[in-house]
mmCIF file of C-alpha atoms in Angstrom:
data_model
loop_
_atom_site.group_PDB
_atom_site.id
_atom_site.type_symbol
_atom_site.label_atom_id
_atom_site.label_comp_id
_atom_site.label_asym_id
_atom_site.label_seq_id
_atom_site.Cartn_x
_atom_site.Cartn_y
_atom_site.Cartn_z
ATOM 1 C CA MET A 29 140.056 124.530 107.051
ATOM 2 C CA LYS A 30 136.182 123.739 107.868
ATOM 3 C CA LYS A 31 134.820 126.034 105.044
ATOM 4 C CA ILE A 32 137.179 124.250 102.562
ATOM 5 C CA THR A 33 135.854 120.354 103.826
ATOM 6 C CA LEU A 34 132.454 121.854 103.709
ATOM 7 C CA PHE A 35 133.458 123.372 100.503
ATOM 8 C CA PHE A 36 134.160 119.774 98.685
ATOM 9 C CA PHE A 37 131.791 117.387 100.405
ATOM 10 C CA VAL A 38 128.496 119.456 100.574
ATOM 11 C CA PRO A 39 128.912 118.783 96.818
ATOM 12 C CA LEU A 40 129.328 115.473 96.573
ATOM 13 C CA LEU A 41 126.799 114.719 99.009
ATOM 14 C CA LEU A 42 124.565 116.446 96.822
ATOM 15 C CA ALA A 43 125.053 114.673 93.771
ATOM 16 C CA GLY A 44 124.781 110.966 95.624
ATOM 17 C CA CYS A 45 121.264 112.432 96.721
ATOM 18 C CA SER A 46 120.109 113.338 93.128
ATOM 19 C CA GLY A 47 119.547 109.708 91.774
ATOM 20 C CA ASN A 48 115.854 109.693 91.135
ATOM 21 C CA GLU A 49 115.721 107.207 88.036
ATOM 22 C CA LYS A 50 112.974 104.525 88.413
ATOM 23 C CA THR A 51 113.871 100.683 87.946
ATOM 24 C CA ILE A 52 110.253 99.343 86.307
ATOM 25 C CA ASP A 53 110.576 95.178 86.022
ATOM 26 C CA VAL A 54 107.909 93.484 84.138
ATOM 27 C CA TYR A 55 107.637 89.741 84.252
ATOM 28 C CA ASP A 56 105.147 88.243 81.781
ATOM 29 C CA VAL A 57 104.444 84.447 81.620
ATOM 30 C CA PHE A 58 103.230 84.789 77.846
ATOM 31 C CA ASP A 59 106.139 87.209 76.744
ATOM 32 C CA ASP A 60 104.326 89.769 75.625
ATOM 33 C CA ALA A 61 105.874 92.857 74.692
ATOM 34 C CA GLU A 62 103.312 94.756 73.942
ATOM 35 C CA LYS A 63 101.718 94.411 77.441
ATOM 36 C CA SER A 64 105.243 94.644 79.343
ATOM 37 C CA VAL A 65 105.703 98.434 77.666
ATOM 38 C CA GLU A 66 102.190 99.303 78.445
ATOM 39 C CA VAL A 67 102.606 98.797 82.637
ATOM 40 C CA ARG A 68 105.892 100.533 81.980
ATOM 41 C CA ASP A 69 104.477 103.548 80.588
ATOM 42 C CA VAL A 70 101.933 103.833 83.106
ATOM 43 C CA LEU A 71 104.204 103.171 85.887
ATOM 44 C CA ASN A 72 106.952 105.448 84.297
ATOM 45 C CA SER A 73 104.126 108.243 83.892
ATOM 46 C CA ASN A 74 103.579 108.274 87.815
ATOM 47 C CA GLU A 75 105.874 110.811 89.636
ATOM 48 C CA ASP A 76 105.263 109.509 93.303
ATOM 49 C CA ILE A 77 107.002 106.138 92.167
ATOM 50 C CA TYR A 78 110.885 105.420 92.490
ATOM 51 C CA SER A 79 110.624 101.508 91.864
ATOM 52 C CA GLY A 80 108.215 98.851 90.699
ATOM 53 C CA THR A 81 107.696 95.003 89.912
ATOM 54 C CA ALA A 82 104.571 94.026 87.784
ATOM 55 C CA ILE A 83 103.894 90.407 87.104
ATOM 56 C CA PHE A 84 101.271 89.034 84.127
ATOM 57 C CA ALA A 85 100.145 85.260 85.702
ATOM 58 C CA ASP A 86 97.038 83.614 83.814
ATOM 59 C CA ASN A 87 94.316 86.061 84.590
ATOM 60 C CA ASP A 88 96.253 88.076 86.635
ATOM 61 C CA LEU A 89 98.366 91.367 87.116
ATOM 62 C CA LEU A 90 100.210 91.941 89.940
ATOM 63 C CA VAL A 91 102.060 95.374 90.338
ATOM 64 C CA ALA A 92 104.382 96.305 93.508
ATOM 65 C CA VAL A 93 105.304 99.720 93.890
ATOM 66 C CA GLN A 94 107.310 101.589 96.237
ATOM 67 C CA ALA A 95 106.520 105.139 96.949
ATOM 68 C CA LYS A 96 109.004 108.116 97.468
ATOM 69 C CA PRO A 97 109.843 107.495 101.217
ATOM 70 C CA TRP A 98 108.346 111.449 102.291
ATOM 71 C CA LEU A 99 105.361 110.316 100.196
ATOM 72 C CA ASP A 100 104.545 107.231 102.664
ATOM 73 C CA TYR A 101 101.227 109.046 103.984
ATOM 74 C CA LYS A 102 99.854 108.820 100.429
ATOM 75 C CA LYS A 103 100.296 105.255 99.750
ATOM 76 C CA GLY A 104 96.179 104.494 99.435
ATOM 77 C CA LYS A 105 95.870 106.960 97.027
ATOM 78 C CA ILE A 106 98.880 106.541 94.879
ATOM 79 C CA GLU A 107 97.235 102.688 94.667
ATOM 80 C CA GLU A 108 93.968 103.629 93.810
ATOM 81 C CA GLU A 109 95.480 105.836 90.972
ATOM 82 C CA LEU A 110 97.703 103.251 89.660
ATOM 83 C CA THR A 111 94.753 100.679 89.796
ATOM 84 C CA LYS A 112 92.209 102.861 88.092
ATOM 85 C CA GLN A 113 94.482 103.281 84.965
ATOM 86 C CA LEU A 114 95.838 99.387 84.699
ATOM 87 C CA GLU A 115 92.133 98.425 85.218
ATOM 88 C CA ASP A 116 91.002 100.861 82.314
ATOM 89 C CA ARG A 117 94.403 99.325 79.730
ATOM 90 C CA PHE A 118 93.835 95.810 80.953
ATOM 91 C CA SER A 119 90.216 95.178 81.659
ATOM 92 C CA ASP A 120 90.805 91.573 81.514
ATOM 93 C CA TYR A 121 92.904 90.910 83.949
ATOM 94 C CA ASN A 122 92.626 91.010 88.216
ATOM 95 C CA VAL A 123 94.765 94.166 89.083
ATOM 96 C CA LEU A 124 96.123 93.843 92.191
ATOM 97 C CA VAL A 125 97.959 97.053 92.640
ATOM 98 C CA SER A 126 99.930 97.216 96.579
ATOM 99 C CA ALA A 127 102.612 99.685 97.941
ATOM 100 C CA ASP A 128 103.008 97.719 100.821
ATOM 101 C CA TYR A 129 107.165 96.569 100.824
ATOM 102 C CA LYS A 130 106.684 92.805 101.872
ATOM 103 C CA LEU A 131 104.771 92.106 98.506
ATOM 104 C CA TYR A 132 107.193 94.305 96.476
ATOM 105 C CA TRP A 133 110.014 92.176 98.252
ATOM 106 C CA GLU A 134 108.155 88.887 97.078
ATOM 107 C CA ALA A 135 107.459 90.197 93.606
ATOM 108 C CA ASN A 136 111.199 91.187 93.347
ATOM 109 C CA LYS A 137 111.843 87.631 93.958
ATOM 110 C CA LEU A 138 110.205 86.287 91.435
ATOM 111 C CA ILE A 139 111.524 88.049 88.592
ATOM 112 C CA ASN A 140 114.115 85.516 87.931
ATOM 113 C CA GLU A 141 111.718 82.626 87.983
ATOM 114 C CA GLU A 142 112.025 80.211 85.913
ATOM 115 C CA ASP A 143 109.098 78.020 86.377
ATOM 116 C CA GLN A 144 105.700 80.169 84.839
ATOM 117 C CA GLN A 145 103.687 77.548 87.594
ATOM 118 C CA LYS A 146 105.650 78.414 90.160
ATOM 119 C CA VAL A 147 105.429 81.888 88.979
ATOM 120 C CA THR A 148 101.349 81.723 88.611
ATOM 121 C CA ASP A 149 101.140 80.234 92.173
ATOM 122 C CA GLU A 150 102.825 82.326 94.003
ATOM 123 C CA VAL A 151 100.821 85.501 92.640
ATOM 124 C CA LYS A 152 97.937 83.944 93.639
ATOM 125 C CA LYS A 153 99.339 83.249 97.140
ATOM 126 C CA LEU A 154 100.433 86.809 97.189
ATOM 127 C CA LYS A 155 96.710 88.155 96.223
ATOM 128 C CA ASP A 156 95.520 86.328 99.067
ATOM 129 C CA LEU A 157 97.965 88.029 101.406
ATOM 130 C CA GLU A 158 97.382 90.936 100.449
ATOM 131 C CA LYS A 159 93.205 90.269 101.325
ATOM 132 C CA GLU A 160 94.254 89.164 104.784
ATOM 133 C CA GLU A 161 93.641 92.151 107.331
ATOM 134 C CA THR A 162 95.815 92.087 110.297
#
């Protein structure tokens, strides 16, 4: 009986763990579709992340990503790689890439915000928070 139960539940467990679709959200104050596609391409090309949020506000580009759980030790390197790629493509923006979950969470809250000035102000606050060392 145990073998039959194991036979049915192991495939279900493995199927539940196989979801590897990335979620990439981009918010652009100026609604420039070309920039959104370009950021999505950069984030989708990186195999070490599973989710990301990018926000364009004034001259700032804030990108918050989540690394795969077993790659926590590699977060700094992922941030450096993405920063370099995004600075090459968006040289006229101040780029900040972070793998910090708090920043990711706050950036996701801003995705649904309709007030562009509030988004701009919050991005500046988040950039200041990222620079703080505790």
